[in-house]
PDB file of N, CA and C in Angstrom:
ATOM      1  N   UNK B1267    -222.630 -19.441 -46.052  1.00 57.00           N
ATOM      2  CA  UNK B1267    -221.804 -19.965 -46.769  1.00 57.00           C
ATOM      3  C   UNK B1267    -222.800 -20.172 -48.352  1.00 57.00           C
ATOM      4  N   UNK B1268    -223.713 -20.489 -48.082  1.00 68.00           N
ATOM      5  CA  UNK B1268    -224.231 -20.692 -50.280  1.00 68.00           C
ATOM      6  C   UNK B1268    -224.338 -19.753 -50.618  1.00 68.00           C
ATOM      7  N   UNK B1269    -224.689 -18.701 -50.363  1.00 80.00           N
ATOM      8  CA  UNK B1269    -224.420 -17.368 -51.243  1.00 80.00           C
ATOM      9  C   UNK B1269    -223.082 -17.194 -51.393  1.00 80.00           C
ATOM     10  N   UNK B1270    -222.398 -17.393 -51.001  1.00 81.00           N
ATOM     11  CA  UNK B1270    -220.735 -16.788 -51.395  1.00 81.00           C
ATOM     12  C   UNK B1270    -220.397 -17.776 -52.015  1.00 81.00           C
ATOM     13  N   UNK B1271    -220.395 -19.116 -51.698  1.00 79.00           N
ATOM     14  CA  UNK B1271    -220.109 -20.424 -52.715  1.00 79.00           C
ATOM     15  C   UNK B1271    -220.584 -20.073 -54.151  1.00 79.00           C
ATOM     16  N   UNK B1272    -221.814 -19.539 -54.198  1.00 81.00           N
ATOM     17  CA  UNK B1272    -222.438 -19.522 -55.283  1.00 81.00           C
ATOM     18  C   UNK B1272    -221.800 -18.377 -55.964  1.00 81.00           C
ATOM     19  N   UNK B1273    -221.738 -17.532 -55.138  1.00 86.00           N
ATOM     20  CA  UNK B1273    -221.224 -16.042 -56.197  1.00 86.00           C
ATOM     21  C   UNK B1273    -219.585 -16.634 -57.056  1.00 86.00           C
ATOM     22  N   UNK B1274    -218.542 -17.654 -55.605  1.00 86.00           N
ATOM     23  CA  UNK B1274    -217.799 -17.384 -56.620  1.00 86.00           C
ATOM     24  C   UNK B1274    -217.306 -18.621 -57.999  1.00 86.00           C
ATOM     25  N   UNK B1275    -219.122 -19.372 -57.619  1.00 85.00           N
ATOM     26  CA  UNK B1275    -218.852 -20.386 -58.787  1.00 85.00           C
ATOM     27  C   UNK B1275    -218.819 -19.526 -60.225  1.00 85.00           C
ATOM     28  N   UNK B1276    -220.669 -18.752 -59.931  1.00 87.00           N
ATOM     29  CA  UNK B1276    -220.389 -17.717 -61.009  1.00 87.00           C
ATOM     30  C   UNK B1276    -219.613 -16.888 -61.838  1.00 87.00           C
ATOM     31  N   UNK B1277    -218.738 -16.306 -60.355  1.00 89.00           N
ATOM     32  CA  UNK B1277    -217.736 -15.372 -60.669  1.00 89.00           C
ATOM     33  C   UNK B1277    -216.687 -16.005 -61.752  1.00 89.00           C
ATOM     34  N   UNK B1278    -216.838 -17.529 -62.139  1.00 85.00           N
ATOM     35  CA  UNK B1278    -216.086 -18.294 -62.381  1.00 85.00           C
ATOM     36  C   UNK B1278    -216.290 -18.633 -64.101  1.00 85.00           C
ATOM     37  N   UNK B1279    -217.927 -17.737 -64.430  1.00 82.00           N
ATOM     38  CA  UNK B1279    -217.884 -18.390 -65.550  1.00 82.00           C
ATOM     39  C   UNK B1279    -219.310 -19.614 -65.241  1.00 82.00           C
ATOM     40  N   UNK B1280    -219.318 -20.238 -64.668  1.00 83.00           N
ATOM     41  CA  UNK B1280    -220.786 -21.181 -64.892  1.00 83.00           C
ATOM     42  C   UNK B1280    -222.159 -20.630 -64.875  1.00 83.00           C
ATOM     43  N   UNK B1281    -223.262 -21.349 -64.826  1.00 86.00           N
ATOM     44  CA  UNK B1281    -224.681 -20.912 -65.154  1.00 86.00           C
ATOM     45  C   UNK B1281    -224.863 -20.964 -64.058  1.00 86.00           C
ATOM     46  N   UNK B1282    -225.573 -19.550 -63.419  1.00 87.00           N
ATOM     47  CA  UNK B1282    -226.154 -19.597 -62.143  1.00 87.00           C
ATOM     48  C   UNK B1282    -227.164 -20.627 -61.824  1.00 87.00           C
ATOM     49  N   UNK B1283    -227.752 -21.103 -62.493  1.00 89.00           N
ATOM     50  CA  UNK B1283    -228.964 -21.792 -62.178  1.00 89.00           C
ATOM     51  C   UNK B1283    -228.558 -23.495 -62.018  1.00 89.00           C
ATOM     52  N   UNK B1284    -227.220 -23.767 -63.341  1.00 88.00           N
ATOM     53  CA  UNK B1284    -226.611 -25.249 -63.047  1.00 88.00           C
ATOM     54  C   UNK B1284    -226.007 -24.958 -61.750  1.00 88.00           C
ATOM     55  N   UNK B1285    -225.146 -23.629 -60.972  1.00 86.00           N
ATOM     56  CA  UNK B1285    -224.485 -23.547 -59.733  1.00 86.00           C
ATOM     57  C   UNK B1285    -225.683 -23.593 -58.301  1.00 86.00           C
ATOM     58  N   UNK B1286    -226.638 -23.591 -58.652  1.00 87.00           N
ATOM     59  CA  UNK B1286    -227.426 -23.215 -57.313  1.00 87.00           C
ATOM     60  C   UNK B1286    -227.654 -24.356 -57.420  1.00 87.00           C
ATOM     61  N   UNK B1287    -228.327 -25.361 -58.276  1.00 91.00           N
ATOM     62  CA  UNK B1287    -228.893 -26.770 -58.331  1.00 91.00           C
ATOM     63  C   UNK B1287    -227.826 -27.489 -57.314  1.00 91.00           C
ATOM     64  N   UNK B1288    -226.831 -27.612 -57.982  1.00 90.00           N
ATOM     65  CA  UNK B1288    -225.140 -28.230 -57.191  1.00 90.00           C
ATOM     66  C   UNK B1288    -225.397 -27.597 -55.606  1.00 90.00           C
ATOM     67  N   UNK B1289    -225.123 -26.941 -55.968  1.00 88.00           N
ATOM     68  CA  UNK B1289    -225.222 -26.129 -54.116  1.00 88.00           C
ATOM     69  C   UNK B1289    -226.024 -26.459 -53.047  1.00 88.00           C
ATOM     70  N   UNK B1290    -227.636 -26.236 -53.817  1.00 91.00           N
ATOM     71  CA  UNK B1290    -228.585 -27.095 -53.035  1.00 91.00           C
ATOM     72  C   UNK B1290    -228.748 -28.098 -53.034  1.00 91.00           C
ATOM     73  N   UNK B1291    -228.035 -29.030 -53.865  1.00 95.00           N
ATOM     74  CA  UNK B1291    -228.214 -30.607 -53.513  1.00 95.00           C
ATOM     75  C   UNK B1291    -227.179 -30.891 -52.406  1.00 95.00           C
ATOM     76  N   UNK B1292    -226.152 -30.401 -52.559  1.00 94.00           N
ATOM     77  CA  UNK B1292    -225.039 -30.433 -51.662  1.00 94.00           C
ATOM     78  C   UNK B1292    -225.201 -30.223 -50.525  1.00 94.00           C
ATOM     79  N   UNK B1293    -226.048 -28.649 -50.123  1.00 93.00           N
ATOM     80  CA  UNK B1293    -226.278 -28.591 -48.733  1.00 93.00           C
ATOM     81  C   UNK B1293    -227.648 -29.501 -48.468  1.00 93.00           C
ATOM     82  N   UNK B1294    -228.637 -29.901 -48.913  1.00 96.00           N
ATOM     83  CA  UNK B1294    -229.318 -30.797 -48.416  1.00 96.00           C
ATOM     84  C   UNK B1294    -228.899 -31.818 -48.515  1.00 96.00           C
ATOM     85  N   UNK B1295    -228.026 -32.740 -48.926  1.00 97.00           N
ATOM     86  CA  UNK B1295    -227.311 -33.644 -48.904  1.00 97.00           C
ATOM     87  C   UNK B1295    -226.348 -33.991 -47.166  1.00 97.00           C
ATOM     88  N   UNK B1296    -226.067 -32.445 -46.653  1.00 96.00           N
ATOM     89  CA  UNK B1296    -225.368 -32.162 -45.906  1.00 96.00           C
ATOM     90  C   UNK B1296    -225.997 -32.448 -44.444  1.00 96.00           C
ATOM     91  N   UNK B1297    -227.094 -31.871 -44.814  1.00 97.00           N
ATOM     92  CA  UNK B1297    -228.154 -31.722 -43.489  1.00 97.00           C
ATOM     93  C   UNK B1297    -228.705 -33.148 -43.258  1.00 97.00           C
ATOM     94  N   UNK B1298    -229.212 -33.590 -44.569  1.00 97.00           N
ATOM     95  CA  UNK B1298    -229.459 -35.158 -44.422  1.00 97.00           C
ATOM     96  C   UNK B1298    -228.107 -36.348 -43.697  1.00 97.00           C
ATOM     97  N   UNK B1299    -227.050 -36.392 -43.836  1.00 97.00           N
ATOM     98  CA  UNK B1299    -225.916 -37.362 -43.645  1.00 97.00           C
ATOM     99  C   UNK B1299    -225.296 -36.413 -42.514  1.00 97.00           C
ATOM    100  N   UNK B1300    -225.736 -35.230 -41.329  1.00 97.00           N
ATOM    101  CA  UNK B1300    -224.840 -34.432 -40.664  1.00 97.00           C
ATOM    102  C   UNK B1300    -223.236 -34.651 -40.963  1.00 97.00           C
ATOM    103  N   UNK B1301    -223.277 -33.682 -42.142  1.00 96.00           N
ATOM    104  CA  UNK B1301    -221.805 -33.544 -42.543  1.00 96.00           C
ATOM    105  C   UNK B1301    -221.714 -32.151 -42.798  1.00 96.00           C
ATOM    106  N   UNK B1302    -219.842 -32.478 -43.091  1.00 94.00           N
ATOM    107  CA  UNK B1302    -220.046 -30.753 -43.495  1.00 94.00           C
ATOM    108  C   UNK B1302    -219.973 -30.882 -45.046  1.00 94.00           C
ATOM    109  N   UNK B1303    -220.710 -29.550 -45.455  1.00 93.00           N
ATOM    110  CA  UNK B1303    -220.822 -29.459 -46.656  1.00 93.00           C
ATOM    111  C   UNK B1303    -219.754 -28.982 -47.402  1.00 93.00           C
ATOM    112  N   UNK B1304    -218.331 -28.474 -46.877  1.00 92.00           N
ATOM    113  CA  UNK B1304    -216.900 -28.172 -47.376  1.00 92.00           C
ATOM    114  C   UNK B1304    -217.013 -29.659 -47.666  1.00 92.00           C
ATOM    115  N   UNK B1305    -216.504 -30.802 -47.163  1.00 95.00           N
ATOM    116  CA  UNK B1305    -215.965 -31.819 -47.293  1.00 95.00           C
ATOM    117  C   UNK B1305    -217.021 -32.725 -48.314  1.00 95.00           C
ATOM    118  N   UNK B1306    -218.438 -32.209 -48.535  1.00 95.00           N
ATOM    119  CA  UNK B1306    -219.173 -32.762 -49.860  1.00 95.00           C
ATOM    120  C   UNK B1306    -218.843 -32.402 -50.917  1.00 95.00           C
ATOM    121  N   UNK B1307    -218.574 -30.503 -50.741  1.00 93.00           N
ATOM    122  CA  UNK B1307    -217.912 -30.065 -52.168  1.00 93.00           C
ATOM    123  C   UNK B1307    -216.760 -30.269 -52.484  1.00 93.00           C
ATOM    124  N   UNK B1308    -215.759 -30.813 -51.690  1.00 95.00           N
ATOM    125  CA  UNK B1308    -214.274 -31.448 -51.771  1.00 95.00           C
ATOM    126  C   UNK B1308    -215.007 -32.749 -52.770  1.00 95.00           C
ATOM    127  N   UNK B1309    -215.501 -33.346 -52.514  1.00 96.00           N
ATOM    128  CA  UNK B1309    -216.341 -34.870 -52.606  1.00 96.00           C
ATOM    129  C   UNK B1309    -216.621 -34.152 -54.612  1.00 96.00           C
ATOM    130  N   UNK B1310    -216.886 -33.134 -54.578  1.00 94.00           N
ATOM    131  CA  UNK B1310    -217.472 -33.229 -55.924  1.00 94.00           C
ATOM    132  C   UNK B1310    -216.907 -32.832 -57.293  1.00 94.00           C
ATOM    133  N   UNK B1311    -216.946 -33.519 -58.198  1.00 93.00           N
ATOM    134  CA  UNK B1311    -216.030 -33.334 -59.334  1.00 93.00           C
ATOM    135  C   UNK B1311    -216.432 -31.880 -59.851  1.00 93.00           C
ATOM    136  N   UNK B1312    -218.227 -32.114 -60.114  1.00 88.00           N
ATOM    137  CA  UNK B1312    -217.999 -30.754 -60.951  1.00 88.00           C
ATOM    138  C   UNK B1312    -217.025 -29.152 -59.943  1.00 88.00           C
ATOM    139  N   UNK B1313    -217.564 -29.638 -59.092  1.00 89.00           N
ATOM    140  CA  UNK B1313    -217.302 -28.504 -57.921  1.00 89.00           C
ATOM    141  C   UNK B1313    -215.850 -28.720 -57.456  1.00 89.00           C
ATOM    142  N   UNK B1314    -214.705 -29.460 -57.958  1.00 91.00           N
ATOM    143  CA  UNK B1314    -213.987 -29.695 -57.699  1.00 91.00           C
ATOM    144  C   UNK B1314    -212.547 -29.302 -59.147  1.00 91.00           C
ATOM    145  N   UNK B1315    -213.559 -29.226 -60.552  1.00 90.00           N
ATOM    146  CA  UNK B1315    -213.128 -28.777 -61.363  1.00 90.00           C
ATOM    147  C   UNK B1315    -213.297 -27.124 -61.110  1.00 90.00           C
ATOM    148  N   UNK B1316    -213.528 -27.085 -60.888  1.00 89.00           N
ATOM    149  CA  UNK B1316    -214.541 -25.229 -60.766  1.00 89.00           C
ATOM    150  C   UNK B1316    -213.721 -23.998 -59.529  1.00 89.00           C
ATOM    151  N   UNK B1317    -213.056 -25.242 -58.897  1.00 90.00           N
ATOM    152  CA  UNK B1317    -213.036 -24.545 -57.194  1.00 90.00           C
ATOM    153  C   UNK B1317    -211.468 -25.086 -56.687  1.00 90.00           C
ATOM    154  N   UNK B1318    -210.447 -24.185 -56.231  1.00 93.00           N
ATOM    155  CA  UNK B1318    -209.411 -24.844 -55.453  1.00 93.00           C
ATOM    156  C   UNK B1318    -209.854 -25.381 -54.358  1.00 93.00           C
ATOM    157  N   UNK B1319    -208.690 -26.641 -53.468  1.00 94.00           N
ATOM    158  CA  UNK B1319    -209.357 -26.826 -52.026  1.00 94.00           C
ATOM    159  C   UNK B1319    -209.205 -25.679 -51.221  1.00 94.00           C
ATOM    160  N   UNK B1320    -208.177 -24.794 -51.389  1.00 94.00           N
ATOM    161  CA  UNK B1320    -207.751 -23.435 -50.785  1.00 94.00           C
ATOM    162  C   UNK B1320    -209.260 -22.654 -51.398  1.00 94.00           C
ATOM    163  N   UNK B1321    -209.395 -22.789 -52.182  1.00 92.00           N
ATOM    164  CA  UNK B1321    -211.051 -21.652 -52.198  1.00 92.00           C
ATOM    165  C   UNK B1321    -212.220 -22.015 -51.375  1.00 92.00           C
ATOM    166  N   UNK B1322    -212.119 -23.528 -51.317  1.00 91.00           N
ATOM    167  CA  UNK B1322    -213.182 -24.126 -50.090  1.00 91.00           C
ATOM    168  C   UNK B1322    -212.805 -24.089 -48.941  1.00 91.00           C
ATOM    169  N   UNK B1323    -211.951 -23.993 -48.845  1.00 92.00           N
ATOM    170  CA  UNK B1323    -211.713 -23.786 -47.506  1.00 92.00           C
ATOM    171  C   UNK B1323    -211.721 -22.000 -47.003  1.00 92.00           C
ATOM    172  N   UNK B1324    -211.097 -21.351 -48.014  1.00 89.00           N
ATOM    173  CA  UNK B1324    -211.827 -19.997 -47.461  1.00 89.00           C
ATOM    174  C   UNK B1324    -213.233 -19.702 -47.297  1.00 89.00           C
ATOM    175  N   UNK B1325    -213.786 -20.485 -48.107  1.00 87.00           N
ATOM    176  CA  UNK B1325    -215.569 -20.101 -47.985  1.00 87.00           C
ATOM    177  C   UNK B1325    -216.068 -20.641 -46.928  1.00 87.00           C
ATOM    178  N   UNK B1326    -215.661 -21.188 -46.291  1.00 88.00           N
ATOM    179  CA  UNK B1326    -215.415 -21.743 -44.819  1.00 88.00           C
ATOM    180  C   UNK B1326    -214.763 -21.310 -43.744  1.00 88.00           C
ATOM    181  N   UNK B1327    -214.208 -20.448 -43.939  1.00 88.00           N
ATOM    182  CA  UNK B1327    -213.282 -19.664 -43.001  1.00 88.00           C
ATOM    183  C   UNK B1327    -214.234 -18.629 -42.040  1.00 88.00           C
ATOM    184  N   UNK B1328    -213.853 -19.144 -40.571  1.00 85.00           N
ATOM    185  CA  UNK B1328    -215.027 -18.262 -39.631  1.00 85.00           C
ATOM    186  C   UNK B1328    -214.687 -16.764 -39.557  1.00 85.00           C
ATOM    187  N   UNK B1329    -213.098 -16.695 -39.856  1.00 85.00           N
ATOM    188  CA  UNK B1329    -213.059 -15.100 -40.151  1.00 85.00           C
ATOM    189  C   UNK B1329    -213.329 -13.998 -40.710  1.00 85.00           C
ATOM    190  N   UNK B1330    -213.982 -14.519 -41.954  1.00 78.00           N
ATOM    191  CA  UNK B1330    -214.948 -13.957 -42.424  1.00 78.00           C
ATOM    192  C   UNK B1330    -216.554 -13.260 -42.234  1.00 78.00           C
ATOM    193  N   UNK B1331    -216.999 -14.495 -40.800  1.00 77.00           N
ATOM    194  CA  UNK B1331    -218.125 -14.021 -40.477  1.00 77.00           C
ATOM    195  C   UNK B1331    -218.397 -13.286 -39.545  1.00 77.00           C
ATOM    196  N   UNK B1332    -217.144 -13.128 -38.218  1.00 84.00           N
ATOM    197  CA  UNK B1332    -216.574 -12.492 -37.566  1.00 84.00           C
ATOM    198  C   UNK B1332    -216.110 -11.355 -37.837  1.00 84.00           C
ATOM    199  N   UNK B1333    -215.487 -10.563 -38.879  1.00 84.00           N
ATOM    200  CA  UNK B1333    -214.838  -9.473 -39.171  1.00 84.00           C
ATOM    201  C   UNK B1333    -215.949  -8.505 -38.321  1.00 84.00           C
ATOM    202  N   UNK B1334    -216.868  -8.168 -38.936  1.00 85.00           N
ATOM    203  CA  UNK B1334    -217.396  -7.075 -38.542  1.00 85.00           C
ATOM    204  C   UNK B1334    -218.258  -7.355 -37.001  1.00 85.00           C
ATOM    205  N   UNK B1335    -217.253  -8.338 -36.402  1.00 87.00           N
ATOM    206  CA  UNK B1335    -218.343  -9.002 -34.877  1.00 87.00           C
ATOM    207  C   UNK B1335    -218.804  -7.324 -34.132  1.00 87.00           C
ATOM    208  N   UNK B1336    -217.724  -6.551 -33.812  1.00 88.00           N
ATOM    209  CA  UNK B1336    -217.479  -5.243 -32.738  1.00 88.00           C
ATOM    210  C   UNK B1336    -218.658  -4.538 -33.046  1.00 88.00           C
ATOM    211  N   UNK B1337    -218.607  -4.502 -34.606  1.00 88.00           N
ATOM    212  CA  UNK B1337    -219.564  -3.263 -35.039  1.00 88.00           C
ATOM    213  C   UNK B1337    -220.965  -3.454 -34.978  1.00 88.00           C
ATOM    214  N   UNK B1338    -221.647  -5.020 -35.435  1.00 87.00           N
ATOM    215  CA  UNK B1338    -222.730  -5.320 -34.909  1.00 87.00           C
ATOM    216  C   UNK B1338    -222.996  -5.649 -33.472  1.00 87.00           C
ATOM    217  N   UNK B1339    -222.117  -5.507 -32.476  1.00 89.00           N
ATOM    218  CA  UNK B1339    -222.117  -5.362 -31.360  1.00 89.00           C
ATOM    219  C   UNK B1339    -222.557  -3.856 -30.574  1.00 89.00           C
ATOM    220  N   UNK B1340    -221.823  -3.504 -31.245  1.00 90.00           N
ATOM    221  CA  UNK B1340    -222.222  -1.971 -30.988  1.00 90.00           C
ATOM    222  C   UNK B1340    -223.249  -1.027 -31.619  1.00 90.00           C
ATOM    223  N   UNK B1341    -223.283  -2.006 -32.387  1.00 90.00           N
ATOM    224  CA  UNK B1341    -224.837  -1.120 -33.360  1.00 90.00           C
ATOM    225  C   UNK B1341    -225.811  -1.868 -32.531  1.00 90.00           C
ATOM    226  N   UNK B1342    -226.092  -2.397 -32.166  1.00 92.00           N
ATOM    227  CA  UNK B1342    -226.984  -3.734 -31.050  1.00 92.00           C
ATOM    228  C   UNK B1342    -226.983  -2.581 -29.505  1.00 92.00           C
ATOM    229  N   UNK B1343    -225.688  -1.910 -28.866  1.00 90.00           N
ATOM    230  CA  UNK B1343    -225.872  -1.778 -27.815  1.00 90.00           C
ATOM    231  C   UNK B1343    -225.653  -2.493 -27.247  1.00 90.00           C
ATOM    232  N   UNK B1344    -224.947  -3.636 -27.387  1.00 87.00           N
ATOM    233  CA  UNK B1344    -224.008  -4.314 -26.375  1.00 87.00           C
ATOM    234  C   UNK B1344    -222.686  -4.380 -26.208  1.00 87.00           C
ATOM    235  N   UNK B1345    -222.041  -3.196 -26.689  1.00 84.00           N
ATOM    236  CA  UNK B1345    -220.542  -2.870 -25.779  1.00 84.00           C
ATOM    237  C   UNK B1345    -220.524  -1.503 -26.479  1.00 84.00           C
TER     238      UNK B1345
END
């Protein structure tokens, strides 16, 4: 999720190092607080000034990560 969210923020014209620091901080908070990263992003004013709720939800859409599952399984000989 983090590389995908970082890429999206950078594409919106924000500096990479600032964006990276914010994503990293929110990721650590999510781990420490045992909460969803998406919720922390939606609560962060810097992030919500640059990303819509829809864009944030799309970052966490599991379909993106499952698209090539059959291809991966074929490559490793599972199907």
